Amino acid sequence: MTSNIFVKIQAEKFKIGDVIESLIDNESEKKEVGAIATFFGRVREKDNSKIISDLCLNHYPGMTEKKIREIVNKACKRWSIRGCSVIHRVGKMKPGELIVFVGVTSSHRKEAFNACEFIMDFLKTEAPFWKKEISQDGERWIESRQEDYLAVEEWNSKPT
């Protein structure tokens, strides 16, 4: 299991270059890292035919970070991960703004890709976040999508 795990929940915007640089900046790991897989999620402007003006994201401080670390630790048990960073924004965000970053380093690309996808799938279904969309039609709480749960079921059915 890797000790290079970084999890942060924040209201502030983040810059792509900064988060990637911090992920790969560990000098002792640079020679061991052959792959870096990243995922950046943005706030969408449309949900079906509705135009979204804002997304409000709430969380349970302390519990959210703990759950994300548990998800990352599960990924570390499945794949040989050298490092992992997860940054998730909370608060009010506009369409187009970055909302989440997941970055994984490993010796080989397949492990990095799989771990990154695994972490993101479990974040969507297990991390304690509450999302509310605001549109011209009013406000609406958003639940995880069925395909997110199916992705988690698929991961859970695979041998570790």
XYZ file of C-alpha atoms in Angstrom:
160
model
C 0.000 0.000 0.000
C 1.286 3.435 -0.880
C 1.875 6.158 1.655
C 1.678 8.866 -1.022
C -2.044 9.515 -0.725
C -3.411 13.049 -0.807
C -7.114 13.773 -0.275
C -8.526 17.275 -0.071
C -12.051 18.686 -0.040
C -12.124 22.393 -0.844
C -14.354 25.208 -2.024
C -11.543 26.940 -3.913
C -10.862 26.360 -7.588
C -7.745 24.370 -8.503
C -5.422 24.502 -11.498
C -4.748 21.413 -13.594
C -1.006 21.999 -13.816
C -0.639 22.518 -10.078
C -2.413 19.310 -9.084
C -0.527 17.195 -11.610
C 2.788 18.713 -10.538
C 2.069 17.986 -6.874
C 1.137 14.387 -7.772
C 4.451 13.693 -9.530
C 6.731 15.928 -7.461
C 7.927 13.259 -4.999
C 11.635 12.911 -5.862
C 11.990 9.437 -4.329
C 9.184 8.092 -6.536
C 10.131 9.679 -9.879
C 12.314 6.775 -11.023
C 9.630 4.224 -10.118
C 6.727 5.954 -11.850
C 6.200 4.928 -15.452
C 2.550 5.945 -15.720
C 0.333 8.796 -14.598
C -3.429 8.512 -15.155
C -5.695 11.436 -14.377
C -9.361 12.277 -14.450
C -10.792 15.780 -14.247
C -14.536 16.279 -13.891
C -16.372 19.477 -14.763
C -19.799 20.865 -13.929
C -22.051 20.246 -16.941
C -24.223 23.011 -18.338
C -27.056 20.729 -19.428
C -28.914 17.913 -17.767
C -31.144 16.449 -20.436
C -32.834 19.574 -21.819
C -32.402 21.782 -18.729
C -29.763 24.497 -18.633
C -27.951 24.377 -15.295
C -26.952 27.724 -13.824
C -25.271 26.396 -10.662
C -24.342 23.194 -8.905
C -24.269 23.203 -5.113
C -22.288 20.428 -3.503
C -22.396 19.672 0.217
C -20.442 17.106 2.200
C -19.959 15.777 5.707
C -16.550 17.154 6.851
C -14.251 14.483 8.206
C -16.477 11.625 7.057
C -16.049 12.493 3.385
C -12.251 12.543 3.548
C -12.240 9.285 5.522
C -14.456 7.555 2.957
C -12.326 8.765 0.046
C -9.189 7.449 1.778
C -10.942 4.085 2.198
C -11.724 4.030 -1.535
C -8.113 4.881 -2.414
C -6.839 2.212 -0.012
C -9.065 -0.373 -1.745
C -7.488 0.617 -5.056
C -4.009 0.338 -3.517
C -4.778 -3.242 -2.475
C -5.841 -4.176 -6.013
C -3.066 -2.466 -7.976
C 0.524 -1.436 -7.402
C 0.011 2.297 -6.988
C 2.937 4.622 -6.285
C 0.818 7.689 -5.462
C -2.729 9.013 -5.556
C -4.320 12.441 -5.247
C -8.020 13.195 -4.984
C -9.291 16.755 -4.864
C -13.027 17.380 -4.723
C -14.688 20.759 -4.624
C -17.724 21.672 -2.560
C -19.924 24.757 -2.463
C -21.531 26.596 -5.359
C -20.033 26.083 -8.812
C -20.829 27.263 -12.325
C -20.959 25.115 -15.478
C -17.504 24.504 -16.889
C -15.731 24.709 -13.536
C -13.567 21.810 -12.414
C -15.235 19.815 -9.657
C -13.025 16.750 -9.139
C -9.499 15.509 -9.807
C -8.272 11.940 -9.436
C -4.647 11.218 -10.251
C -2.807 7.927 -9.907
C 0.850 7.074 -10.455
C 2.198 3.576 -10.908
C 4.969 1.699 -12.639
C 2.695 0.622 -15.511
C -0.153 2.294 -17.411
C -2.793 -0.431 -17.041
C -2.609 -0.267 -13.237
C -2.808 3.532 -13.297
C -5.805 3.557 -15.665
C -7.682 0.848 -13.756
C -7.054 2.424 -10.354
C -8.116 5.875 -11.569
C -11.355 4.535 -13.030
C -12.036 2.419 -9.933
C -11.567 5.398 -7.600
C -13.826 7.618 -9.690
C -16.572 4.956 -9.921
C -16.589 4.511 -6.143
C -16.469 8.274 -5.516
C -19.672 8.643 -7.532
C -21.565 6.111 -5.424
C -19.961 5.916 -1.965
C -18.468 9.286 -1.046
C -20.896 11.321 1.102
C -21.610 14.273 -1.178
C -25.014 15.838 -1.811
C -25.528 17.586 -5.149
C -28.209 20.100 -5.981
C -28.713 21.508 -9.477
C -30.144 24.956 -9.950
C -31.832 25.677 -13.288
C -34.555 27.858 -14.764
C -37.015 25.211 -13.490
C -35.859 25.537 -9.867
C -33.683 23.355 -7.652
C -33.303 19.582 -7.771
C -31.277 17.147 -5.647
C -29.282 14.701 -7.771
C -28.844 11.017 -7.028
C -26.105 8.735 -8.341
C -26.908 7.294 -11.746
C -27.753 3.636 -12.281
C -24.717 3.182 -14.539
C -22.464 4.335 -11.667
C -23.871 1.598 -9.430
C -23.475 -0.956 -12.226
C -19.808 0.030 -12.613
C -19.255 -0.521 -8.873
C -21.028 -3.895 -9.042
C -18.731 -4.887 -11.886
C -15.614 -3.918 -9.866
C -16.939 -5.827 -6.845
C -17.493 -8.953 -8.933
C -13.878 -9.018 -10.154
C -11.287 -10.882 -8.087
C -8.876 -8.668 -6.169
